[in-house]
Amino acid sequence: MACTNELTRLKAVYQFQGLDAVPNRALDDLTALAADLCQTPMALVSFIGADRQLVKSKVGITLTEIRRDFAFCNYTIRQSDVFVIPDTLADPRFATNPFVINAPNIRFYAGVPLLITGGCALGTLCVMDIEPRDLSQKQRKGLQTLSHQVLAQLELKRNTTKLRQTIPEIKQLKQQLITQELVGQQDSILFNLANQIRNSLDLDTILQTAVNEIHTLLQVDRCDFVWCLPNKDRFNFMVTHEATNPEIQMALGELSLGPGSVLAETILNLDMLRIEDVSTTSEALTPEDSVLLHELAVTSMLLLPLRTHSGQLGAIICHHCRGSRQWADSEVRLLKAVTDQVAIALDQAELLAQTRATAFAAQTQATYLGNALSQLQQTQMQLIQQEKMSSLGQLVAGVAHEINNPVNFINGNITYATNYVRDLLELLDLYQATYPNGTWN
């Protein structure tokens, strides 16, 4: 939640020596990196006081102080995310700003607030250009990551001051600095890892990249990805992807985890399991779990499960095989963050697979409908042809009937006609014989 009390915010600024203009090489490097990442000619780190903006580090700009009512960063500190002005002349809030209409003629601005615990904004990390433009999503993420590094450097400076003032707290402050440095590095690594994982939509590539990077980052002996596959009234647990040290036994294949197994129940219940020394926690494991871990030479392990939107269960398991290991909270947080990224990437891969399956089904349906239409047209042509042949058959039958009737009549009376003609010829022969001259006596 953002800090709404201006007095509290100003107190935090002074605690961080925000109005101290002593040069800081680390901030200069981060400022240059921000300009390079966003490809802008100007960048600066500044703190916002009561009435002025004090520039702590700068690239491509000569200003050291700015009136707060003229400062773009006065808007940025009220945000919780990256604040972007693609074109200052198109924004009524800044179109008449002296730094827009006069040197350095700022046309583009992007800043991220430097938020400390409690939501108070000390100042900003910002980039500027003399041409209108915008930032890519990757550049926005990178700018946020650099703001974390700026805050880490500010914490470093504040803690160094405390070290000079309070000798008894040296060891504690040193540990804090180391932890913050590690967190900063892990944030950067996690950012790169998340990009690698989420840039791929291939399931095997996502999972293999994840176990490889975790194996390297946490320096574990073996990192496995396990799928929990339903099989009737129980589940099968299958190690499908793995990264190991050369001398460590591989665990690829099915895991023997029966009902009641602590490892199985941990995955099914989406719980985390952190075992720093297997030998001292064997009583909390089932005999089946103990046998499996002994076979795999596991002496310490860290397990984080995941579930995709489709309901598939899986887990990332880190194994240590050389005695006990204290799993730091930062390592657990990092593994949890990676697991979350893997789950998101798996959801994307599943969505792509579903989309492809839907497209294939639609294409298949279209082919089926095309074939059905073709068959329907062919059947229609056959019906038309059959109708023509039927009509022709009826015509031929009618003609045959009309011909058949006189033919049958003639055929039925030809015998009688023959007898009549024969009788008539006999009468003529008799007449000629009786009256050869054709006259009566």
mmCIF file with all atom_site columns, C-alpha atoms in Angstrom, residues 167-368:
data_model
loop_
_atom_site.group_PDB
_atom_site.id
_atom_site.type_symbol
_atom_site.label_atom_id
_atom_site.label_alt_id
_atom_site.label_comp_id
_atom_site.label_asym_id
_atom_site.label_entity_id
_atom_site.label_seq_id
_atom_site.pdbx_PDB_ins_code
_atom_site.Cartn_x
_atom_site.Cartn_y
_atom_site.Cartn_z
_atom_site.occupancy
_atom_site.B_iso_or_equiv
_atom_site.pdbx_formal_charge
_atom_site.auth_seq_id
_atom_site.auth_comp_id
_atom_site.auth_asym_id
_atom_site.auth_atom_id
_atom_site.pdbx_PDB_model_num
ATOM 1   C CA . ILE A 1 167 ? 30.159  -1.085  15.719  1.00 0.00 ? 167 ILE A CA 1
ATOM 2   C CA . PRO A 1 168 ? 28.159  -3.800  17.622  1.00 0.00 ? 168 PRO A CA 1
ATOM 3   C CA . GLU A 1 169 ? 25.759  -4.101  14.661  1.00 0.00 ? 169 GLU A CA 1
ATOM 4   C CA . ILE A 1 170 ? 28.478  -4.696  12.061  1.00 0.00 ? 170 ILE A CA 1
ATOM 5   C CA . LYS A 1 171 ? 27.958  -8.454  11.681  1.00 0.00 ? 171 LYS A CA 1
ATOM 6   C CA . GLN A 1 172 ? 24.188  -8.161  11.437  1.00 0.00 ? 172 GLN A CA 1
ATOM 7   C CA . LEU A 1 173 ? 24.329  -5.338  8.898   1.00 0.00 ? 173 LEU A CA 1
ATOM 8   C CA . LYS A 1 174 ? 26.915  -7.200  6.840   1.00 0.00 ? 174 LYS A CA 1
ATOM 9   C CA . GLN A 1 175 ? 24.587  -10.185 6.615   1.00 0.00 ? 175 GLN A CA 1
ATOM 10  C CA . GLN A 1 176 ? 21.765  -7.923  5.512   1.00 0.00 ? 176 GLN A CA 1
ATOM 11  C CA . LEU A 1 177 ? 23.924  -6.494  2.752   1.00 0.00 ? 177 LEU A CA 1
ATOM 12  C CA . ILE A 1 178 ? 24.910  -9.957  1.555   1.00 0.00 ? 178 ILE A CA 1
ATOM 13  C CA . THR A 1 179 ? 21.276  -11.057 1.586   1.00 0.00 ? 179 THR A CA 1
ATOM 14  C CA . GLN A 1 180 ? 20.152  -7.987  -0.320  1.00 0.00 ? 180 GLN A CA 1
ATOM 15  C CA . GLU A 1 181 ? 22.883  -8.481  -2.888  1.00 0.00 ? 181 GLU A CA 1
ATOM 16  C CA . LEU A 1 182 ? 21.839  -12.102 -3.308  1.00 0.00 ? 182 LEU A CA 1
ATOM 17  C CA . VAL A 1 183 ? 18.193  -11.116 -3.630  1.00 0.00 ? 183 VAL A CA 1
ATOM 18  C CA . GLY A 1 184 ? 19.129  -8.561  -6.270  1.00 0.00 ? 184 GLY A CA 1
ATOM 19  C CA . GLN A 1 185 ? 21.092  -11.146 -8.234  1.00 0.00 ? 185 GLN A CA 1
ATOM 20  C CA . GLN A 1 186 ? 18.313  -13.695 -7.877  1.00 0.00 ? 186 GLN A CA 1
ATOM 21  C CA . ASP A 1 187 ? 15.754  -11.159 -9.085  1.00 0.00 ? 187 ASP A CA 1
ATOM 22  C CA . SER A 1 188 ? 17.853  -10.563 -12.178 1.00 0.00 ? 188 SER A CA 1
ATOM 23  C CA . ILE A 1 189 ? 18.365  -14.290 -12.744 1.00 0.00 ? 189 ILE A CA 1
ATOM 24  C CA . LEU A 1 190 ? 14.680  -14.996 -12.181 1.00 0.00 ? 190 LEU A CA 1
ATOM 25  C CA . PHE A 1 191 ? 13.775  -12.291 -14.685 1.00 0.00 ? 191 PHE A CA 1
ATOM 26  C CA . ASN A 1 192 ? 16.030  -13.883 -17.321 1.00 0.00 ? 192 ASN A CA 1
ATOM 27  C CA . LEU A 1 193 ? 14.822  -17.380 -16.480 1.00 0.00 ? 193 LEU A CA 1
ATOM 28  C CA . ALA A 1 194 ? 11.180  -16.330 -16.693 1.00 0.00 ? 194 ALA A CA 1
ATOM 29  C CA . ASN A 1 195 ? 11.823  -14.876 -20.145 1.00 0.00 ? 195 ASN A CA 1
ATOM 30  C CA . GLN A 1 196 ? 13.531  -18.075 -21.322 1.00 0.00 ? 196 GLN A CA 1
ATOM 31  C CA . ILE A 1 197 ? 10.710  -20.254 -20.017 1.00 0.00 ? 197 ILE A CA 1
ATOM 32  C CA . ARG A 1 198 ? 7.788   -18.131 -21.186 1.00 0.00 ? 198 ARG A CA 1
ATOM 33  C CA . ASN A 1 199 ? 9.293   -17.443 -24.624 1.00 0.00 ? 199 ASN A CA 1
ATOM 34  C CA . SER A 1 200 ? 8.893   -21.140 -25.417 1.00 0.00 ? 200 SER A CA 1
ATOM 35  C CA . LEU A 1 201 ? 5.548   -22.852 -25.934 1.00 0.00 ? 201 LEU A CA 1
ATOM 36  C CA . ASP A 1 202 ? 7.054   -26.335 -26.190 1.00 0.00 ? 202 ASP A CA 1
ATOM 37  C CA . LEU A 1 203 ? 6.368   -28.412 -23.076 1.00 0.00 ? 203 LEU A CA 1
ATOM 38  C CA . ASP A 1 204 ? 9.665   -30.335 -23.106 1.00 0.00 ? 204 ASP A CA 1
ATOM 39  C CA . THR A 1 205 ? 11.702  -27.174 -23.650 1.00 0.00 ? 205 THR A CA 1
ATOM 40  C CA . ILE A 1 206 ? 9.936   -25.368 -20.784 1.00 0.00 ? 206 ILE A CA 1
ATOM 41  C CA . LEU A 1 207 ? 10.498  -28.155 -18.257 1.00 0.00 ? 207 LEU A CA 1
ATOM 42  C CA . GLN A 1 208 ? 14.084  -28.962 -19.290 1.00 0.00 ? 208 GLN A CA 1
ATOM 43  C CA . THR A 1 209 ? 15.053  -25.282 -19.182 1.00 0.00 ? 209 THR A CA 1
ATOM 44  C CA . ALA A 1 210 ? 13.532  -24.969 -15.714 1.00 0.00 ? 210 ALA A CA 1
ATOM 45  C CA . VAL A 1 211 ? 15.377  -27.932 -14.165 1.00 0.00 ? 211 VAL A CA 1
ATOM 46  C CA . ASN A 1 212 ? 18.663  -26.940 -15.842 1.00 0.00 ? 212 ASN A CA 1
ATOM 47  C CA . GLU A 1 213 ? 18.495  -23.355 -14.557 1.00 0.00 ? 213 GLU A CA 1
ATOM 48  C CA . ILE A 1 214 ? 17.437  -24.370 -11.029 1.00 0.00 ? 214 ILE A CA 1
ATOM 49  C CA . HIS A 1 215 ? 20.223  -26.968 -10.898 1.00 0.00 ? 215 HIS A CA 1
ATOM 50  C CA . THR A 1 216 ? 22.770  -24.305 -11.813 1.00 0.00 ? 216 THR A CA 1
ATOM 51  C CA . LEU A 1 217 ? 21.300  -21.477 -9.748  1.00 0.00 ? 217 LEU A CA 1
ATOM 52  C CA . LEU A 1 218 ? 20.851  -23.343 -6.459  1.00 0.00 ? 218 LEU A CA 1
ATOM 53  C CA . GLN A 1 219 ? 23.910  -25.559 -6.955  1.00 0.00 ? 219 GLN A CA 1
ATOM 54  C CA . VAL A 1 220 ? 21.949  -28.727 -6.139  1.00 0.00 ? 220 VAL A CA 1
ATOM 55  C CA . ASP A 1 221 ? 23.112  -32.255 -6.968  1.00 0.00 ? 221 ASP A CA 1
ATOM 56  C CA . ARG A 1 222 ? 19.926  -33.157 -8.800  1.00 0.00 ? 222 ARG A CA 1
ATOM 57  C CA . CYS A 1 223 ? 16.802  -31.266 -9.904  1.00 0.00 ? 223 CYS A CA 1
ATOM 58  C CA . ASP A 1 224 ? 13.776  -33.244 -11.115 1.00 0.00 ? 224 ASP A CA 1
ATOM 59  C CA . PHE A 1 225 ? 10.380  -32.422 -12.567 1.00 0.00 ? 225 PHE A CA 1
ATOM 60  C CA . VAL A 1 226 ? 7.713   -34.934 -11.571 1.00 0.00 ? 226 VAL A CA 1
ATOM 61  C CA . TRP A 1 227 ? 4.277   -35.389 -13.162 1.00 0.00 ? 227 TRP A CA 1
ATOM 62  C CA . CYS A 1 228 ? 1.461   -36.781 -10.981 1.00 0.00 ? 228 CYS A CA 1
ATOM 63  C CA . LEU A 1 229 ? -0.647  -38.893 -13.369 1.00 0.00 ? 229 LEU A CA 1
ATOM 64  C CA . PRO A 1 230 ? -4.082  -40.284 -12.346 1.00 0.00 ? 230 PRO A CA 1
ATOM 65  C CA . ASN A 1 231 ? -4.415  -44.062 -12.727 1.00 0.00 ? 231 ASN A CA 1
ATOM 66  C CA . LYS A 1 232 ? -7.878  -45.361 -11.700 1.00 0.00 ? 232 LYS A CA 1
ATOM 67  C CA . ASP A 1 233 ? -8.072  -45.012 -7.900  1.00 0.00 ? 233 ASP A CA 1
ATOM 68  C CA . ARG A 1 234 ? -4.421  -44.011 -7.382  1.00 0.00 ? 234 ARG A CA 1
ATOM 69  C CA . PHE A 1 235 ? -1.700  -41.855 -8.965  1.00 0.00 ? 235 PHE A CA 1
ATOM 70  C CA . ASN A 1 236 ? 1.530   -42.595 -10.807 1.00 0.00 ? 236 ASN A CA 1
ATOM 71  C CA . PHE A 1 237 ? 4.492   -40.300 -10.180 1.00 0.00 ? 237 PHE A CA 1
ATOM 72  C CA . MET A 1 238 ? 6.828   -39.972 -13.161 1.00 0.00 ? 238 MET A CA 1
ATOM 73  C CA . VAL A 1 239 ? 10.155  -38.099 -13.367 1.00 0.00 ? 239 VAL A CA 1
ATOM 74  C CA . THR A 1 240 ? 10.150  -36.753 -16.936 1.00 0.00 ? 240 THR A CA 1
ATOM 75  C CA . HIS A 1 241 ? 12.886  -34.079 -16.869 1.00 0.00 ? 241 HIS A CA 1
ATOM 76  C CA . GLU A 1 242 ? 16.097  -33.936 -14.885 1.00 0.00 ? 242 GLU A CA 1
ATOM 77  C CA . ALA A 1 243 ? 19.408  -32.110 -14.435 1.00 0.00 ? 243 ALA A CA 1
ATOM 78  C CA . THR A 1 244 ? 22.120  -33.800 -12.359 1.00 0.00 ? 244 THR A CA 1
ATOM 79  C CA . ASN A 1 245 ? 25.807  -33.677 -11.539 1.00 0.00 ? 245 ASN A CA 1
ATOM 80  C CA . PRO A 1 246 ? 27.774  -36.254 -13.590 1.00 0.00 ? 246 PRO A CA 1
ATOM 81  C CA . GLU A 1 247 ? 28.538  -38.461 -10.577 1.00 0.00 ? 247 GLU A CA 1
ATOM 82  C CA . ILE A 1 248 ? 24.931  -38.510 -9.286  1.00 0.00 ? 248 ILE A CA 1
ATOM 83  C CA . GLN A 1 249 ? 22.542  -41.366 -10.061 1.00 0.00 ? 249 GLN A CA 1
ATOM 84  C CA . MET A 1 250 ? 19.702  -40.394 -12.415 1.00 0.00 ? 250 MET A CA 1
ATOM 85  C CA . ALA A 1 251 ? 16.101  -40.677 -11.239 1.00 0.00 ? 251 ALA A CA 1
ATOM 86  C CA . LEU A 1 252 ? 14.228  -40.555 -14.562 1.00 0.00 ? 252 LEU A CA 1
ATOM 87  C CA . GLY A 1 253 ? 11.226  -42.875 -14.736 1.00 0.00 ? 253 GLY A CA 1
ATOM 88  C CA . GLU A 1 254 ? 8.406   -43.892 -12.407 1.00 0.00 ? 254 GLU A CA 1
ATOM 89  C CA . LEU A 1 255 ? 8.720   -43.279 -8.669  1.00 0.00 ? 255 LEU A CA 1
ATOM 90  C CA . SER A 1 256 ? 7.454   -45.937 -6.284  1.00 0.00 ? 256 SER A CA 1
ATOM 91  C CA . LEU A 1 257 ? 5.058   -43.847 -4.179  1.00 0.00 ? 257 LEU A CA 1
ATOM 92  C CA . GLY A 1 258 ? 2.045   -45.675 -2.794  1.00 0.00 ? 258 GLY A CA 1
ATOM 93  C CA . PRO A 1 259 ? -0.995  -44.429 -0.852  1.00 0.00 ? 259 PRO A CA 1
ATOM 94  C CA . GLY A 1 260 ? -0.001  -42.708 2.387   1.00 0.00 ? 260 GLY A CA 1
ATOM 95  C CA . SER A 1 261 ? 3.430   -41.674 1.103   1.00 0.00 ? 261 SER A CA 1
ATOM 96  C CA . VAL A 1 262 ? 4.497   -38.335 2.591   1.00 0.00 ? 262 VAL A CA 1
ATOM 97  C CA . LEU A 1 263 ? 6.046   -37.307 -0.719  1.00 0.00 ? 263 LEU A CA 1
ATOM 98  C CA . ALA A 1 264 ? 2.875   -38.251 -2.620  1.00 0.00 ? 264 ALA A CA 1
ATOM 99  C CA . GLU A 1 265 ? 0.558   -36.511 -0.155  1.00 0.00 ? 265 GLU A CA 1
ATOM 100 C CA . THR A 1 266 ? 2.715   -33.384 -0.279  1.00 0.00 ? 266 THR A CA 1
ATOM 101 C CA . ILE A 1 267 ? 2.254   -33.138 -4.045  1.00 0.00 ? 267 ILE A CA 1
ATOM 102 C CA . LEU A 1 268 ? -1.448  -34.017 -3.978  1.00 0.00 ? 268 LEU A CA 1
ATOM 103 C CA . ASN A 1 269 ? -2.135  -31.433 -1.259  1.00 0.00 ? 269 ASN A CA 1
ATOM 104 C CA . LEU A 1 270 ? 0.018   -28.772 -2.963  1.00 0.00 ? 270 LEU A CA 1
ATOM 105 C CA . ASP A 1 271 ? 2.198   -28.381 0.126   1.00 0.00 ? 271 ASP A CA 1
ATOM 106 C CA . MET A 1 272 ? 5.892   -27.535 0.313   1.00 0.00 ? 272 MET A CA 1
ATOM 107 C CA . LEU A 1 273 ? 8.304   -30.093 1.760   1.00 0.00 ? 273 LEU A CA 1
ATOM 108 C CA . ARG A 1 274 ? 11.697  -28.947 3.090   1.00 0.00 ? 274 ARG A CA 1
ATOM 109 C CA . ILE A 1 275 ? 13.967  -31.644 4.551   1.00 0.00 ? 275 ILE A CA 1
ATOM 110 C CA . GLU A 1 276 ? 17.373  -30.398 5.651   1.00 0.00 ? 276 GLU A CA 1
ATOM 111 C CA . ASP A 1 277 ? 18.621  -33.801 6.831   1.00 0.00 ? 277 ASP A CA 1
ATOM 112 C CA . VAL A 1 278 ? 16.857  -37.017 5.794   1.00 0.00 ? 278 VAL A CA 1
ATOM 113 C CA . SER A 1 279 ? 18.597  -39.028 8.527   1.00 0.00 ? 279 SER A CA 1
ATOM 114 C CA . THR A 1 280 ? 17.106  -36.903 11.314  1.00 0.00 ? 280 THR A CA 1
ATOM 115 C CA . THR A 1 281 ? 13.582  -36.770 9.852   1.00 0.00 ? 281 THR A CA 1
ATOM 116 C CA . SER A 1 282 ? 13.238  -40.414 8.798   1.00 0.00 ? 282 SER A CA 1
ATOM 117 C CA . GLU A 1 283 ? 10.562  -40.974 11.442  1.00 0.00 ? 283 GLU A CA 1
ATOM 118 C CA . ALA A 1 284 ? 8.313   -38.444 9.685   1.00 0.00 ? 284 ALA A CA 1
ATOM 119 C CA . LEU A 1 285 ? 8.599   -40.403 6.419   1.00 0.00 ? 285 LEU A CA 1
ATOM 120 C CA . THR A 1 286 ? 6.940   -43.676 5.511   1.00 0.00 ? 286 THR A CA 1
ATOM 121 C CA . PRO A 1 287 ? 9.199   -46.738 5.064   1.00 0.00 ? 287 PRO A CA 1
ATOM 122 C CA . GLU A 1 288 ? 8.449   -46.544 1.344   1.00 0.00 ? 288 GLU A CA 1
ATOM 123 C CA . ASP A 1 289 ? 9.648   -42.914 1.219   1.00 0.00 ? 289 ASP A CA 1
ATOM 124 C CA . SER A 1 290 ? 12.806  -43.753 3.176   1.00 0.00 ? 290 SER A CA 1
ATOM 125 C CA . VAL A 1 291 ? 13.658  -46.653 0.853   1.00 0.00 ? 291 VAL A CA 1
ATOM 126 C CA . LEU A 1 292 ? 13.172  -44.476 -2.238  1.00 0.00 ? 292 LEU A CA 1
ATOM 127 C CA . LEU A 1 293 ? 15.322  -41.619 -0.898  1.00 0.00 ? 293 LEU A CA 1
ATOM 128 C CA . HIS A 1 294 ? 17.996  -44.130 0.153   1.00 0.00 ? 294 HIS A CA 1
ATOM 129 C CA . GLU A 1 295 ? 18.017  -45.657 -3.355  1.00 0.00 ? 295 GLU A CA 1
ATOM 130 C CA . LEU A 1 296 ? 18.479  -42.198 -4.853  1.00 0.00 ? 296 LEU A CA 1
ATOM 131 C CA . ALA A 1 297 ? 21.185  -41.306 -2.265  1.00 0.00 ? 297 ALA A CA 1
ATOM 132 C CA . VAL A 1 298 ? 19.156  -38.261 -1.157  1.00 0.00 ? 298 VAL A CA 1
ATOM 133 C CA . THR A 1 299 ? 20.360  -36.640 2.068   1.00 0.00 ? 299 THR A CA 1
ATOM 134 C CA . SER A 1 300 ? 18.422  -33.377 1.828   1.00 0.00 ? 300 SER A CA 1
ATOM 135 C CA . MET A 1 301 ? 15.560  -32.215 -0.385  1.00 0.00 ? 301 MET A CA 1
ATOM 136 C CA . LEU A 1 302 ? 13.264  -29.324 -1.229  1.00 0.00 ? 302 LEU A CA 1
ATOM 137 C CA . LEU A 1 303 ? 9.923   -30.029 -2.982  1.00 0.00 ? 303 LEU A CA 1
ATOM 138 C CA . LEU A 1 304 ? 7.483   -27.475 -4.395  1.00 0.00 ? 304 LEU A CA 1
ATOM 139 C CA . PRO A 1 305 ? 4.329   -28.697 -6.174  1.00 0.00 ? 305 PRO A CA 1
ATOM 140 C CA . LEU A 1 306 ? 2.327   -26.977 -8.900  1.00 0.00 ? 306 LEU A CA 1
ATOM 141 C CA . ARG A 1 307 ? -1.036  -27.347 -10.580 1.00 0.00 ? 307 ARG A CA 1
ATOM 142 C CA . THR A 1 308 ? -2.011  -26.141 -14.046 1.00 0.00 ? 308 THR A CA 1
ATOM 143 C CA . HIS A 1 309 ? -5.389  -24.622 -14.927 1.00 0.00 ? 309 HIS A CA 1
ATOM 144 C CA . SER A 1 310 ? -6.399  -27.939 -16.494 1.00 0.00 ? 310 SER A CA 1
ATOM 145 C CA . GLY A 1 311 ? -5.879  -29.668 -13.128 1.00 0.00 ? 311 GLY A CA 1
ATOM 146 C CA . GLN A 1 312 ? -2.604  -31.450 -13.888 1.00 0.00 ? 312 GLN A CA 1
ATOM 147 C CA . LEU A 1 313 ? -0.338  -31.890 -10.859 1.00 0.00 ? 313 LEU A CA 1
ATOM 148 C CA . GLY A 1 314 ? 3.431   -31.790 -10.879 1.00 0.00 ? 314 GLY A CA 1
ATOM 149 C CA . ALA A 1 315 ? 6.391   -30.839 -8.697  1.00 0.00 ? 315 ALA A CA 1
ATOM 150 C CA . ILE A 1 316 ? 9.941   -29.526 -8.843  1.00 0.00 ? 316 ILE A CA 1
ATOM 151 C CA . ILE A 1 317 ? 12.240  -31.418 -6.482  1.00 0.00 ? 317 ILE A CA 1
ATOM 152 C CA . CYS A 1 318 ? 15.783  -30.366 -5.556  1.00 0.00 ? 318 CYS A CA 1
ATOM 153 C CA . HIS A 1 319 ? 18.019  -33.105 -4.140  1.00 0.00 ? 319 HIS A CA 1
ATOM 154 C CA . HIS A 1 320 ? 21.248  -32.782 -2.165  1.00 0.00 ? 320 HIS A CA 1
ATOM 155 C CA . CYS A 1 321 ? 23.272  -35.980 -1.927  1.00 0.00 ? 321 CYS A CA 1
ATOM 156 C CA . ARG A 1 322 ? 26.286  -34.907 0.160   1.00 0.00 ? 322 ARG A CA 1
ATOM 157 C CA . GLY A 1 323 ? 25.007  -34.545 3.700   1.00 0.00 ? 323 GLY A CA 1
ATOM 158 C CA . SER A 1 324 ? 22.566  -32.072 5.226   1.00 0.00 ? 324 SER A CA 1
ATOM 159 C CA . ARG A 1 325 ? 21.782  -28.713 3.665   1.00 0.00 ? 325 ARG A CA 1
ATOM 160 C CA . GLN A 1 326 ? 20.139  -25.650 5.151   1.00 0.00 ? 326 GLN A CA 1
ATOM 161 C CA . TRP A 1 327 ? 17.636  -24.385 2.601   1.00 0.00 ? 327 TRP A CA 1
ATOM 162 C CA . ALA A 1 328 ? 17.657  -20.597 2.903   1.00 0.00 ? 328 ALA A CA 1
ATOM 163 C CA . ASP A 1 329 ? 14.380  -18.709 2.793   1.00 0.00 ? 329 ASP A CA 1
ATOM 164 C CA . SER A 1 330 ? 15.647  -16.813 -0.226  1.00 0.00 ? 330 SER A CA 1
ATOM 165 C CA . GLU A 1 331 ? 16.246  -20.116 -2.037  1.00 0.00 ? 331 GLU A CA 1
ATOM 166 C CA . VAL A 1 332 ? 12.739  -21.275 -1.174  1.00 0.00 ? 332 VAL A CA 1
ATOM 167 C CA . ARG A 1 333 ? 11.267  -17.985 -2.418  1.00 0.00 ? 333 ARG A CA 1
ATOM 168 C CA . LEU A 1 334 ? 13.287  -18.215 -5.599  1.00 0.00 ? 334 LEU A CA 1
ATOM 169 C CA . LEU A 1 335 ? 12.194  -21.800 -6.253  1.00 0.00 ? 335 LEU A CA 1
ATOM 170 C CA . LYS A 1 336 ? 8.593   -20.813 -5.529  1.00 0.00 ? 336 LYS A CA 1
ATOM 171 C CA . ALA A 1 337 ? 8.852   -17.955 -8.030  1.00 0.00 ? 337 ALA A CA 1
ATOM 172 C CA . VAL A 1 338 ? 10.346  -20.280 -10.665 1.00 0.00 ? 338 VAL A CA 1
ATOM 173 C CA . THR A 1 339 ? 7.625   -22.855 -9.986  1.00 0.00 ? 339 THR A CA 1
ATOM 174 C CA . ASP A 1 340 ? 4.968   -20.190 -10.506 1.00 0.00 ? 340 ASP A CA 1
ATOM 175 C CA . GLN A 1 341 ? 6.593   -19.212 -13.809 1.00 0.00 ? 341 GLN A CA 1
ATOM 176 C CA . VAL A 1 342 ? 6.707   -22.850 -14.911 1.00 0.00 ? 342 VAL A CA 1
ATOM 177 C CA . ALA A 1 343 ? 3.007   -23.262 -14.065 1.00 0.00 ? 343 ALA A CA 1
ATOM 178 C CA . ILE A 1 344 ? 2.176   -20.195 -16.169 1.00 0.00 ? 344 ILE A CA 1
ATOM 179 C CA . ALA A 1 345 ? 4.293   -21.496 -19.047 1.00 0.00 ? 345 ALA A CA 1
ATOM 180 C CA . LEU A 1 346 ? 2.622   -24.918 -18.834 1.00 0.00 ? 346 LEU A CA 1
ATOM 181 C CA . ASP A 1 347 ? -0.779  -23.231 -18.989 1.00 0.00 ? 347 ASP A CA 1
ATOM 182 C CA . GLN A 1 348 ? 0.342   -21.381 -22.114 1.00 0.00 ? 348 GLN A CA 1
ATOM 183 C CA . ALA A 1 349 ? 1.602   -24.617 -23.677 1.00 0.00 ? 349 ALA A CA 1
ATOM 184 C CA . GLU A 1 350 ? -1.670  -26.373 -22.826 1.00 0.00 ? 350 GLU A CA 1
ATOM 185 C CA . LEU A 1 351 ? -3.669  -23.497 -24.291 1.00 0.00 ? 351 LEU A CA 1
ATOM 186 C CA . LEU A 1 352 ? -1.612  -23.659 -27.495 1.00 0.00 ? 352 LEU A CA 1
ATOM 187 C CA . ALA A 1 353 ? -2.148  -27.424 -27.704 1.00 0.00 ? 353 ALA A CA 1
ATOM 188 C CA . GLN A 1 354 ? -5.890  -26.970 -27.188 1.00 0.00 ? 354 GLN A CA 1
ATOM 189 C CA . THR A 1 355 ? -5.966  -24.254 -29.837 1.00 0.00 ? 355 THR A CA 1
ATOM 190 C CA . ARG A 1 356 ? -4.149  -26.487 -32.300 1.00 0.00 ? 356 ARG A CA 1
ATOM 191 C CA . ALA A 1 357 ? -6.463  -29.393 -31.475 1.00 0.00 ? 357 ALA A CA 1
ATOM 192 C CA . THR A 1 358 ? -9.503  -27.171 -31.985 1.00 0.00 ? 358 THR A CA 1
ATOM 193 C CA . ALA A 1 359 ? -8.126  -25.925 -35.310 1.00 0.00 ? 359 ALA A CA 1
ATOM 194 C CA . PHE A 1 360 ? -7.405  -29.493 -36.414 1.00 0.00 ? 360 PHE A CA 1
ATOM 195 C CA . ALA A 1 361 ? -10.902 -30.595 -35.380 1.00 0.00 ? 361 ALA A CA 1
ATOM 196 C CA . ALA A 1 362 ? -12.396 -27.666 -37.299 1.00 0.00 ? 362 ALA A CA 1
ATOM 197 C CA . GLN A 1 363 ? -10.311 -28.538 -40.356 1.00 0.00 ? 363 GLN A CA 1
ATOM 198 C CA . THR A 1 364 ? -11.354 -32.191 -40.080 1.00 0.00 ? 364 THR A CA 1
ATOM 199 C CA . GLN A 1 365 ? -15.000 -31.174 -39.752 1.00 0.00 ? 365 GLN A CA 1
ATOM 200 C CA . ALA A 1 366 ? -14.677 -28.918 -42.781 1.00 0.00 ? 366 ALA A CA 1
ATOM 201 C CA . THR A 1 367 ? -13.159 -31.796 -44.778 1.00 0.00 ? 367 THR A CA 1
ATOM 202 C CA . TYR A 1 368 ? -15.946 -34.117 -43.619 1.00 0.00 ? 368 TYR A CA 1
#
